[in-house]
């Protein structure tokens, strides 16, 4: 799969350019285009303080159709009032003019600092350059992925491919996200990083089904990753389906396989976000099993994933499991310490109300890994959920104490 | 007031000794005794994973009467199974034997690492020594306050005094808490640091009224402070009223004044916890006004107080107010950016949907203070709440990445 990229699905082109919105001179304007009107779906932040591009994006996605995505990094265009809305709309208008499409056929996104109006001269120049450089090569995919990065150290991409009859469906995605990560994405605003994710596919699929499958995939991926539990003003995950593979996905086996592939791509992207969390040295996967309900499992897993004490212990390779149980019990969900069993890297550390004897030095050495597994069996029911997080390091503080000034 | 201390209210004595539970050799066993049976009330952690002393304490407080408090630091006696419960009970039994009281007349508390059974030989020797050293001087009060400390750098104490007719009522308290601080204390377990707080008074007051007033005071103080939002397995706040001032507090003006004094003492203690938060350099007071409801104001204030991004910005003296609005909007409470006004150290930075121009260098200099004030007016209703937190520093990570091993 390693050779697959965002532009492998038939019908897509993209570009990423440096428009000097970022003081670093790195790429900061991206354009993703489908050569024909695509079925599209998107989920957005549930933060009540949502950015201007989210407001415009919700309007444009309502038709279930898009031609592309227009995005800048280095500035979130959030808390920028009416001017912000005009600017987000202008990004779409210009993208449309440059590609021969309607403004409403573009989903706008922004990521970066909150509370500053966009430097539109730079955005316009960047967009014109991007439109002139559109292409479907791997370099183009990489350029787009780079243009959406902020504090990310790595580009994030994933892809999957499956067959429907004799036809091959390809899904591919890119995303960004490192800090202000605690997405609670939904089709409609209702509850709670900036994370941006864009998935392309050449499947032929109706917008309503795509919407449903995208929401389901987001729930088990982006909505299950946390760096600092901060639901951004700008979180957006969108999918565009060109239909150009000729493989039709409707209900049934095809939809199941599409859903599985989409979830796989989104989970890979979400785990890459945790791995590249600000200051992170490892990914910690927290699985809660046999909880009273799936909802309880999610809440408990997220509480453990968000505990600064657990995250610091993970940074120190410290098997301080008491902090995990503390986080599990504090969220008001059914939980019984006398029934639960806790495993770190497959070593049982606590069972049925009592601490177990284990080789702390050996376990600490095992925690010194890129991937750490925490498994908590509640023995209360059938609920299960996994949440991905990262360790909390001094580096996270350094990055975030000095970001603005 | 500075000369008032925990043992200023009539009828109390205390001691704190070093029993070598802590490897540092600092004081770690404390005994607080009332010379007669006191009216008593306590609120405990709402964590479903609660420590053995919390379980025993809930049983012992049920009568509304106590003779004293027996406490150790350096070990939380949490997640220690039946042995833990036997040990917590033995602490009470020994305290009772040593002072001529019933075991059930003692409230036990423990704070420290989770998941290790208490070194009971050390605890017993410490308790015997403490019982032999009981006294009512300021040094005794300081010794007790020291014996409950863990990662605390400072002893925490507060006191208040008022008159009922010609009689003087004195209230005084001590507490500990620095990390794993996000108390959600309640009379009964229902929802979510270790913080321990003990208040003494010589008022004469019935247990039921004391219970009600203690719960109310905790809600506006301990339940409104957060360092890392971690509700400990051991959080406990208790009050003992000796009655020895002869000032009778019942409903009416007396109860109002008692409630005000108790809230004042508890708020002072809570703010001292934030100020001494692990790695903290400042206290940040977050006041949310004109929210849709008091409940909404509390949830929004706590979300801001818990945002690692806001806390890092505070550490960097960075007026990055977008993070504050982001945290305000992410918790599903009514919030309208186009109506709200945000002030940092009394400088308006955002109003009615638009960023305001301000002198960032000047404001940054003003944020470099021991006390920072964040005031968010929602202009949606009449709800108001204040929450206290501290900045998040590299030091917090260092303390918590290395605590266990």
mmCIF file of C-alpha atoms in Angstrom, chain A residues 39-383:
data_model
loop_
_atom_site.group_PDB
_atom_site.id
_atom_site.type_symbol
_atom_site.label_atom_id
_atom_site.label_comp_id
_atom_site.label_asym_id
_atom_site.label_seq_id
_atom_site.Cartn_x
_atom_site.Cartn_y
_atom_site.Cartn_z
ATOM 1 C CA UNK A 39 -20.308 12.963 -3.817
ATOM 2 C CA UNK A 40 -19.104 14.504 -0.605
ATOM 3 C CA UNK A 41 -19.617 14.413 3.133
ATOM 4 C CA UNK A 42 -17.969 16.209 6.014
ATOM 5 C CA UNK A 43 -18.045 16.253 9.766
ATOM 6 C CA UNK A 44 -17.120 19.370 11.667
ATOM 7 C CA UNK A 45 -16.150 20.509 15.133
ATOM 8 C CA UNK A 46 -18.894 20.542 17.693
ATOM 9 C CA UNK A 47 -17.305 23.561 19.411
ATOM 10 C CA UNK A 48 -19.812 26.390 19.719
ATOM 11 C CA UNK A 49 -16.990 28.741 18.907
ATOM 12 C CA UNK A 50 -16.420 27.551 15.354
ATOM 13 C CA UNK A 51 -14.284 29.238 12.750
ATOM 14 C CA UNK A 52 -15.556 31.083 9.686
ATOM 15 C CA UNK A 53 -14.514 28.312 7.246
ATOM 16 C CA UNK A 54 -16.528 25.820 9.309
ATOM 17 C CA UNK A 55 -19.585 28.025 8.967
ATOM 18 C CA UNK A 56 -19.125 28.335 5.202
ATOM 19 C CA UNK A 57 -18.165 24.667 4.888
ATOM 20 C CA UNK A 58 -21.398 23.546 6.536
ATOM 21 C CA UNK A 59 -23.353 25.521 3.970
ATOM 22 C CA UNK A 60 -21.395 24.194 1.007
ATOM 23 C CA UNK A 61 -21.512 20.550 2.030
ATOM 24 C CA UNK A 62 -25.272 20.618 2.464
ATOM 25 C CA UNK A 63 -25.783 19.666 -1.196
ATOM 26 C CA UNK A 64 -23.753 16.472 -0.738
ATOM 27 C CA UNK A 65 -21.617 17.537 -3.682
ATOM 28 C CA UNK A 66 -18.179 19.143 -3.932
ATOM 29 C CA UNK A 67 -15.536 19.799 -6.545
ATOM 30 C CA UNK A 68 -12.755 20.370 -4.078
ATOM 31 C CA UNK A 69 -11.169 21.650 -0.913
ATOM 32 C CA UNK A 70 -9.361 24.951 -0.413
ATOM 33 C CA UNK A 71 -7.229 25.270 2.683
ATOM 34 C CA UNK A 72 -4.642 27.427 4.386
ATOM 35 C CA UNK A 73 -2.466 26.853 7.425
ATOM 36 C CA UNK A 74 -0.812 29.402 9.720
ATOM 37 C CA UNK A 75 -4.068 31.194 10.522
ATOM 38 C CA UNK A 76 -7.313 29.618 11.745
ATOM 39 C CA UNK A 77 -9.654 32.391 10.602
ATOM 40 C CA UNK A 78 -11.489 31.819 13.881
ATOM 41 C CA UNK A 79 -13.017 34.508 16.091
ATOM 42 C CA UNK A 80 -12.652 36.918 13.188
ATOM 43 C CA UNK A 81 -16.261 38.086 12.860
ATOM 44 C CA UNK A 82 -17.938 38.926 9.579
ATOM 45 C CA UNK A 83 -14.620 39.699 7.887
ATOM 46 C CA UNK A 84 -13.621 36.125 8.567
ATOM 47 C CA UNK A 85 -16.737 34.813 6.852
ATOM 48 C CA UNK A 86 -16.175 37.056 3.856
ATOM 49 C CA UNK A 87 -12.590 35.803 3.618
ATOM 50 C CA UNK A 88 -13.562 32.122 3.832
ATOM 51 C CA UNK A 89 -16.141 32.683 1.125
ATOM 52 C CA UNK A 90 -13.652 34.554 -1.037
ATOM 53 C CA UNK A 91 -11.280 31.574 -0.825
ATOM 54 C CA UNK A 92 -14.057 29.435 -2.300
ATOM 55 C CA UNK A 93 -14.947 32.005 -4.936
ATOM 56 C CA UNK A 94 -11.363 32.318 -6.099
ATOM 57 C CA UNK A 95 -10.895 28.524 -6.111
ATOM 58 C CA UNK A 96 -14.044 28.282 -8.202
ATOM 59 C CA UNK A 97 -12.948 30.955 -10.662
ATOM 60 C CA UNK A 98 -9.528 29.377 -11.057
ATOM 61 C CA UNK A 99 -10.964 25.914 -11.728
ATOM 62 C CA UNK A 100 -14.164 26.734 -13.557
ATOM 63 C CA UNK A 101 -16.452 25.664 -10.745
ATOM 64 C CA UNK A 102 -18.978 27.290 -8.452
ATOM 65 C CA UNK A 103 -17.824 28.818 -5.160
ATOM 66 C CA UNK A 104 -20.298 26.586 -3.369
ATOM 67 C CA UNK A 105 -18.513 23.511 -4.766
ATOM 68 C CA UNK A 106 -15.557 24.152 -2.439
ATOM 69 C CA UNK A 107 -15.065 23.288 1.189
ATOM 70 C CA UNK A 108 -12.830 25.863 2.884
ATOM 71 C CA UNK A 109 -10.554 25.038 5.830
ATOM 72 C CA UNK A 110 -8.091 27.009 7.894
ATOM 73 C CA UNK A 111 -5.764 26.062 10.726
ATOM 74 C CA UNK A 112 -3.364 28.060 12.849
ATOM 75 C CA UNK A 113 -3.687 30.827 15.367
ATOM 76 C CA UNK A 114 -7.119 32.009 16.461
ATOM 77 C CA UNK A 115 -8.201 35.635 16.348
ATOM 78 C CA UNK A 116 -6.326 37.092 13.420
ATOM 79 C CA UNK A 117 -7.936 37.956 10.102
ATOM 80 C CA UNK A 118 -6.472 36.191 7.101
ATOM 81 C CA UNK A 119 -3.752 37.992 5.097
ATOM 82 C CA UNK A 120 -5.915 37.765 1.968
ATOM 83 C CA UNK A 121 -3.312 39.163 -0.445
ATOM 84 C CA UNK A 122 -1.090 36.221 0.410
ATOM 85 C CA UNK A 123 -3.979 33.767 0.323
ATOM 86 C CA UNK A 124 -5.062 34.966 -3.140
ATOM 87 C CA UNK A 125 -1.550 34.789 -4.545
ATOM 88 C CA UNK A 126 -1.109 31.352 -3.035
ATOM 89 C CA UNK A 127 -4.341 30.065 -4.469
ATOM 90 C CA UNK A 128 -3.500 31.335 -7.956
ATOM 91 C CA UNK A 129 -0.131 29.603 -7.746
ATOM 92 C CA UNK A 130 -1.687 26.380 -6.453
ATOM 93 C CA UNK A 131 -4.276 26.343 -9.236
ATOM 94 C CA UNK A 132 -1.437 26.687 -11.739
ATOM 95 C CA UNK A 133 0.475 23.792 -10.213
ATOM 96 C CA UNK A 134 -2.295 21.185 -9.850
ATOM 97 C CA UNK A 135 -1.257 17.633 -10.601
ATOM 98 C CA UNK A 136 -1.920 14.022 -9.598
ATOM 99 C CA UNK A 137 1.567 12.780 -8.734
ATOM 100 C CA UNK A 138 2.763 11.582 -5.384
ATOM 101 C CA UNK A 139 4.710 14.829 -5.069
ATOM 102 C CA UNK A 140 1.489 16.747 -5.513
ATOM 103 C CA UNK A 141 -0.139 14.657 -2.788
ATOM 104 C CA UNK A 142 2.809 15.276 -0.493
ATOM 105 C CA UNK A 143 2.720 18.988 -1.246
ATOM 106 C CA UNK A 144 -0.933 19.215 -0.297
ATOM 107 C CA UNK A 145 -0.334 17.230 2.894
ATOM 108 C CA UNK A 146 2.471 19.609 3.800
ATOM 109 C CA UNK A 147 0.381 22.704 3.152
ATOM 110 C CA UNK A 148 -2.081 21.800 5.893
ATOM 111 C CA UNK A 149 0.544 21.263 8.626
ATOM 112 C CA UNK A 150 1.034 23.557 11.627
ATOM 113 C CA UNK A 151 3.039 22.194 14.571
ATOM 114 C CA UNK A 152 3.025 18.755 12.901
ATOM 115 C CA UNK A 153 6.477 17.297 12.449
ATOM 116 C CA UNK A 154 5.378 14.671 9.953
ATOM 117 C CA UNK A 155 3.005 14.459 7.017
ATOM 118 C CA UNK A 156 0.199 12.029 7.693
ATOM 119 C CA UNK A 157 -1.306 9.824 5.024
ATOM 120 C CA UNK A 158 -3.073 6.487 4.701
ATOM 121 C CA UNK A 159 -4.763 4.486 1.983
ATOM 122 C CA UNK A 160 -6.741 1.299 1.416
ATOM 123 C CA UNK A 161 -7.915 -0.603 -1.619
ATOM 124 C CA UNK A 162 -10.540 -3.303 -2.129
ATOM 125 C CA UNK A 163 -12.448 -4.941 -4.965
ATOM 126 C CA UNK A 164 -16.116 -4.750 -5.811
ATOM 127 C CA UNK A 165 -16.611 -7.462 -8.403
ATOM 128 C CA UNK A 166 -13.833 -6.822 -10.895
ATOM 129 C CA UNK A 167 -13.560 -3.178 -10.062
ATOM 130 C CA UNK A 168 -11.002 -1.743 -7.660
ATOM 131 C CA UNK A 169 -11.943 0.956 -5.188
ATOM 132 C CA UNK A 170 -9.177 3.079 -3.766
ATOM 133 C CA UNK A 171 -9.473 5.249 -0.669
ATOM 134 C CA UNK A 172 -6.730 7.604 0.461
ATOM 135 C CA UNK A 173 -6.447 10.332 3.023
ATOM 136 C CA UNK A 174 -4.204 12.969 4.504
ATOM 137 C CA UNK A 175 -4.581 14.826 7.750
ATOM 138 C CA UNK A 176 -2.899 17.260 10.085
ATOM 139 C CA UNK A 177 -3.042 17.615 13.818
ATOM 140 C CA UNK A 178 -0.593 17.793 16.670
ATOM 141 C CA UNK A 179 -1.927 20.136 19.346
ATOM 142 C CA UNK A 180 -5.432 21.270 20.251
ATOM 143 C CA UNK A 181 -6.427 17.698 19.552
ATOM 144 C CA UNK A 182 -9.532 16.255 21.100
ATOM 145 C CA UNK A 183 -11.937 16.164 18.195
ATOM 146 C CA UNK A 184 -15.607 15.584 18.695
ATOM 147 C CA UNK A 185 -16.750 15.684 15.126
ATOM 148 C CA UNK A 186 -20.344 15.495 14.086
ATOM 149 C CA UNK A 187 -22.481 16.023 11.066
ATOM 150 C CA UNK A 188 -24.224 18.790 12.953
ATOM 151 C CA UNK A 189 -22.837 20.955 15.718
ATOM 152 C CA UNK A 190 -23.820 19.470 19.047
ATOM 153 C CA UNK A 191 -20.968 18.972 21.473
ATOM 154 C CA UNK A 192 -16.849 19.437 21.294
ATOM 155 C CA UNK A 193 -8.453 20.067 18.043
ATOM 156 C CA UNK A 194 -7.537 21.523 15.058
ATOM 157 C CA UNK A 195 -7.438 18.496 13.053
ATOM 158 C CA UNK A 196 -8.108 18.530 9.346
ATOM 159 C CA UNK A 197 -8.538 15.346 7.366
ATOM 160 C CA UNK A 198 -9.397 14.833 3.730
ATOM 161 C CA UNK A 199 -10.185 11.510 2.175
ATOM 162 C CA UNK A 200 -10.483 10.844 -1.544
ATOM 163 C CA UNK A 201 -12.039 7.824 -3.185
ATOM 164 C CA UNK A 202 -13.051 6.811 -6.665
ATOM 165 C CA UNK A 203 -16.013 4.795 -5.459
ATOM 166 C CA UNK A 204 -19.420 5.689 -6.800
ATOM 167 C CA UNK A 205 -21.545 6.320 -3.755
ATOM 168 C CA UNK A 206 -24.567 8.430 -2.954
ATOM 169 C CA UNK A 207 -24.032 11.458 -0.681
ATOM 170 C CA UNK A 208 -26.432 10.240 2.022
ATOM 171 C CA UNK A 209 -24.704 6.888 2.408
ATOM 172 C CA UNK A 210 -21.292 8.574 2.282
ATOM 173 C CA UNK A 211 -22.431 10.919 5.048
ATOM 174 C CA UNK A 212 -23.501 8.071 7.262
ATOM 175 C CA UNK A 213 -20.340 6.034 6.694
ATOM 176 C CA UNK A 214 -18.081 9.075 7.202
ATOM 177 C CA UNK A 215 -19.754 9.888 10.520
ATOM 178 C CA UNK A 216 -19.365 6.281 11.671
ATOM 179 C CA UNK A 217 -15.711 6.131 10.624
ATOM 180 C CA UNK A 218 -14.972 9.469 12.355
ATOM 181 C CA UNK A 219 -16.489 8.175 15.584
ATOM 182 C CA UNK A 220 -14.051 5.234 15.709
ATOM 183 C CA UNK A 221 -11.012 7.237 14.609
ATOM 184 C CA UNK A 222 -10.763 11.021 14.873
ATOM 185 C CA UNK A 223 -13.264 11.166 17.719
ATOM 186 C CA UNK A 224 -11.182 8.562 19.570
ATOM 187 C CA UNK A 225 -7.851 10.399 19.472
ATOM 188 C CA UNK A 226 -6.735 13.000 21.967
ATOM 189 C CA UNK A 227 -3.529 14.920 22.524
ATOM 190 C CA UNK A 228 -4.838 17.568 24.904
ATOM 191 C CA UNK A 229 -8.593 17.054 24.723
ATOM 192 C CA UNK A 230 -9.089 20.470 23.158
ATOM 193 C CA UNK A 231 -11.810 20.465 20.568
ATOM 194 C CA UNK A 232 -10.724 23.076 18.098
ATOM 195 C CA UNK A 233 -12.738 25.794 16.482
ATOM 196 C CA UNK A 234 -11.743 24.369 13.061
ATOM 197 C CA UNK A 235 -11.828 20.550 13.174
ATOM 198 C CA UNK A 236 -12.968 19.171 9.843
ATOM 199 C CA UNK A 237 -12.911 15.762 8.191
ATOM 200 C CA UNK A 238 -14.224 15.500 4.637
ATOM 201 C CA UNK A 239 -14.468 12.834 1.986
ATOM 202 C CA UNK A 240 -14.895 13.274 -1.754
ATOM 203 C CA UNK A 241 -15.945 10.376 -3.949
ATOM 204 C CA UNK A 242 -15.266 10.871 -7.660
ATOM 205 C CA UNK A 243 -17.183 7.769 -8.770
ATOM 206 C CA UNK A 244 -14.578 7.250 -11.480
ATOM 207 C CA UNK A 245 -13.676 3.669 -10.576
ATOM 208 C CA UNK A 246 -17.133 2.707 -11.778
ATOM 209 C CA UNK A 247 -17.535 0.597 -8.651
ATOM 210 C CA UNK A 248 -20.935 1.339 -7.221
ATOM 211 C CA UNK A 249 -21.297 1.217 -3.446
ATOM 212 C CA UNK A 250 -24.786 0.927 -2.074
ATOM 213 C CA UNK A 251 -26.150 -0.949 0.933
ATOM 214 C CA UNK A 252 -24.951 -4.493 1.564
ATOM 215 C CA UNK A 253 -21.565 -6.155 1.269
ATOM 216 C CA UNK A 254 -20.052 -3.354 -0.799
ATOM 217 C CA UNK A 255 -20.985 -0.751 1.791
ATOM 218 C CA UNK A 256 -19.569 -2.932 4.545
ATOM 219 C CA UNK A 257 -16.251 -3.251 2.773
ATOM 220 C CA UNK A 258 -16.201 0.466 1.967
ATOM 221 C CA UNK A 259 -16.962 1.249 5.617
ATOM 222 C CA UNK A 260 -14.172 -1.051 6.774
ATOM 223 C CA UNK A 261 -11.672 0.509 4.352
ATOM 224 C CA UNK A 262 -12.736 4.034 5.317
ATOM 225 C CA UNK A 263 -12.459 3.232 9.026
ATOM 226 C CA UNK A 264 -9.014 1.714 8.414
ATOM 227 C CA UNK A 265 -7.814 4.850 6.615
ATOM 228 C CA UNK A 266 -9.284 7.185 9.250
ATOM 229 C CA UNK A 267 -7.881 5.127 12.153
ATOM 230 C CA UNK A 268 -4.431 5.125 10.596
ATOM 231 C CA UNK A 269 -4.634 8.911 10.222
ATOM 232 C CA UNK A 270 -5.881 9.327 13.808
ATOM 233 C CA UNK A 271 -3.061 7.195 15.217
ATOM 234 C CA UNK A 272 -0.564 9.236 13.193
ATOM 235 C CA UNK A 273 -1.973 12.352 14.860
ATOM 236 C CA UNK A 274 -1.380 10.864 18.316
ATOM 237 C CA UNK A 275 2.139 9.765 17.300
ATOM 238 C CA UNK A 276 2.903 13.308 16.125
ATOM 239 C CA UNK A 277 1.201 14.951 19.100
ATOM 240 C CA UNK A 278 3.044 18.035 20.278
ATOM 241 C CA UNK A 279 6.085 16.853 22.232
ATOM 242 C CA UNK A 280 5.044 13.198 22.004
ATOM 243 C CA UNK A 281 7.468 10.303 22.032
ATOM 244 C CA UNK A 282 4.932 7.475 21.861
ATOM 245 C CA UNK A 283 1.379 6.465 21.060
ATOM 246 C CA UNK A 284 -0.653 4.999 23.898
ATOM 247 C CA UNK A 285 -3.640 2.877 22.879
ATOM 248 C CA UNK A 286 -6.183 2.497 25.660
ATOM 249 C CA UNK A 287 -8.710 -0.264 25.262
ATOM 250 C CA UNK A 288 -11.536 -0.620 27.741
ATOM 251 C CA UNK A 289 -13.349 -3.938 27.509
ATOM 252 C CA UNK A 290 -16.392 -5.472 29.148
ATOM 253 C CA UNK A 291 -17.634 -2.101 30.369
ATOM 254 C CA UNK A 292 -21.274 -1.596 31.288
ATOM 255 C CA UNK A 293 -21.938 -0.143 27.834
ATOM 256 C CA UNK A 294 -20.085 1.066 24.755
ATOM 257 C CA UNK A 295 -20.753 4.640 25.872
ATOM 258 C CA UNK A 296 -19.235 3.902 29.285
ATOM 259 C CA UNK A 297 -16.208 2.251 27.640
ATOM 260 C CA UNK A 298 -15.650 5.351 25.482
ATOM 261 C CA UNK A 299 -15.931 7.751 28.421
ATOM 262 C CA UNK A 300 -13.582 5.678 30.608
ATOM 263 C CA UNK A 301 -11.030 5.188 27.818
ATOM 264 C CA UNK A 302 -11.046 8.909 27.061
ATOM 265 C CA UNK A 303 -10.679 9.825 30.733
ATOM 266 C CA UNK A 304 -7.567 7.625 30.981
ATOM 267 C CA UNK A 305 -6.249 9.027 27.690
ATOM 268 C CA UNK A 306 -6.696 12.582 28.936
ATOM 269 C CA UNK A 307 -5.180 12.193 32.390
ATOM 270 C CA UNK A 308 -2.069 14.404 32.559
ATOM 271 C CA UNK A 309 -0.818 12.099 35.310
ATOM 272 C CA UNK A 310 -1.151 8.986 33.147
ATOM 273 C CA UNK A 311 0.434 10.812 30.207
ATOM 274 C CA UNK A 312 3.379 12.007 32.322
ATOM 275 C CA UNK A 313 3.854 8.491 33.721
ATOM 276 C CA UNK A 314 3.933 7.190 30.138
ATOM 277 C CA UNK A 315 6.565 9.797 29.330
ATOM 278 C CA UNK A 316 8.631 8.561 32.273
ATOM 279 C CA UNK A 317 8.087 4.865 31.341
ATOM 280 C CA UNK A 318 6.584 4.581 34.793
ATOM 281 C CA UNK A 319 4.150 1.704 35.473
ATOM 282 C CA UNK A 320 2.214 3.938 37.895
ATOM 283 C CA UNK A 321 -1.046 2.129 37.235
ATOM 284 C CA UNK A 322 -2.900 3.731 40.161
ATOM 285 C CA UNK A 323 -3.335 6.848 38.054
ATOM 286 C CA UNK A 324 -5.077 4.778 35.378
ATOM 287 C CA UNK A 325 -7.598 3.365 37.820
ATOM 288 C CA UNK A 326 -8.111 6.814 39.319
ATOM 289 C CA UNK A 327 -8.937 8.230 35.870
ATOM 290 C CA UNK A 328 -11.229 5.268 35.140
ATOM 291 C CA UNK A 329 -13.248 5.799 38.305
ATOM 292 C CA UNK A 330 -13.651 9.572 38.217
ATOM 293 C CA UNK A 331 -16.077 9.961 35.331
ATOM 294 C CA UNK A 332 -19.245 8.724 36.959
ATOM 295 C CA UNK A 333 -19.544 5.576 34.836
ATOM 296 C CA UNK A 334 -20.144 2.156 36.348
ATOM 297 C CA UNK A 335 -16.779 0.844 37.514
ATOM 298 C CA UNK A 336 -15.855 -1.666 40.198
ATOM 299 C CA UNK A 337 -12.206 -1.928 41.219
ATOM 300 C CA UNK A 338 -12.861 -5.352 42.776
ATOM 301 C CA UNK A 339 -13.853 -6.749 39.377
ATOM 302 C CA UNK A 340 -11.463 -5.080 36.968
ATOM 303 C CA UNK A 341 -8.193 -6.339 35.515
ATOM 304 C CA UNK A 342 -5.574 -3.905 34.220
ATOM 305 C CA UNK A 343 -2.770 -4.792 31.824
ATOM 306 C CA UNK A 344 0.145 -2.636 30.680
ATOM 307 C CA UNK A 345 2.005 -4.022 27.641
ATOM 308 C CA UNK A 346 0.258 -7.313 28.375
ATOM 309 C CA UNK A 347 1.496 -7.494 31.983
ATOM 310 C CA UNK A 348 -1.253 -7.776 34.582
ATOM 311 C CA UNK A 349 -0.670 -5.108 37.224
ATOM 312 C CA UNK A 350 -3.991 -5.062 39.083
ATOM 313 C CA UNK A 351 -6.804 -7.574 39.366
ATOM 314 C CA UNK A 352 -9.938 -7.829 41.436
ATOM 315 C CA UNK A 353 -9.183 -5.106 43.926
ATOM 316 C CA UNK A 354 -5.559 -5.975 44.537
ATOM 317 C CA UNK A 355 -2.187 -4.857 43.236
ATOM 318 C CA UNK A 356 -0.237 -7.681 41.593
ATOM 319 C CA UNK A 357 3.443 -8.307 41.943
ATOM 320 C CA UNK A 358 5.335 -7.571 38.751
ATOM 321 C CA UNK A 359 8.882 -6.771 37.697
ATOM 322 C CA UNK A 360 8.706 -2.975 37.651
ATOM 323 C CA UNK A 361 12.097 -2.540 35.994
ATOM 324 C CA UNK A 362 11.187 -4.962 33.207
ATOM 325 C CA UNK A 363 7.799 -3.362 32.653
ATOM 326 C CA UNK A 364 9.329 0.093 32.666
ATOM 327 C CA UNK A 365 11.723 -1.065 29.935
ATOM 328 C CA UNK A 366 8.749 -2.370 27.970
ATOM 329 C CA UNK A 367 6.972 0.964 28.327
ATOM 330 C CA UNK A 368 9.942 2.592 26.654
ATOM 331 C CA UNK A 369 8.399 1.881 23.258
ATOM 332 C CA UNK A 370 6.837 3.747 20.360
ATOM 333 C CA UNK A 371 3.530 1.997 21.028
ATOM 334 C CA UNK A 372 2.103 1.271 24.438
ATOM 335 C CA UNK A 373 -0.974 -0.804 25.086
ATOM 336 C CA UNK A 374 -3.222 -0.302 28.097
ATOM 337 C CA UNK A 375 -6.056 -2.796 28.438
ATOM 338 C CA UNK A 376 -8.648 -2.479 31.159
ATOM 339 C CA UNK A 377 -11.229 -5.236 31.519
ATOM 340 C CA UNK A 378 -14.152 -4.020 33.609
ATOM 341 C CA UNK A 379 -16.080 -7.307 33.820
ATOM 342 C CA UNK A 380 -19.353 -5.440 34.011
ATOM 343 C CA UNK A 381 -20.874 -5.816 30.556
ATOM 344 C CA UNK A 382 -20.164 -5.908 26.858
ATOM 345 C CA UNK A 383 -19.040 -2.356 26.102
#
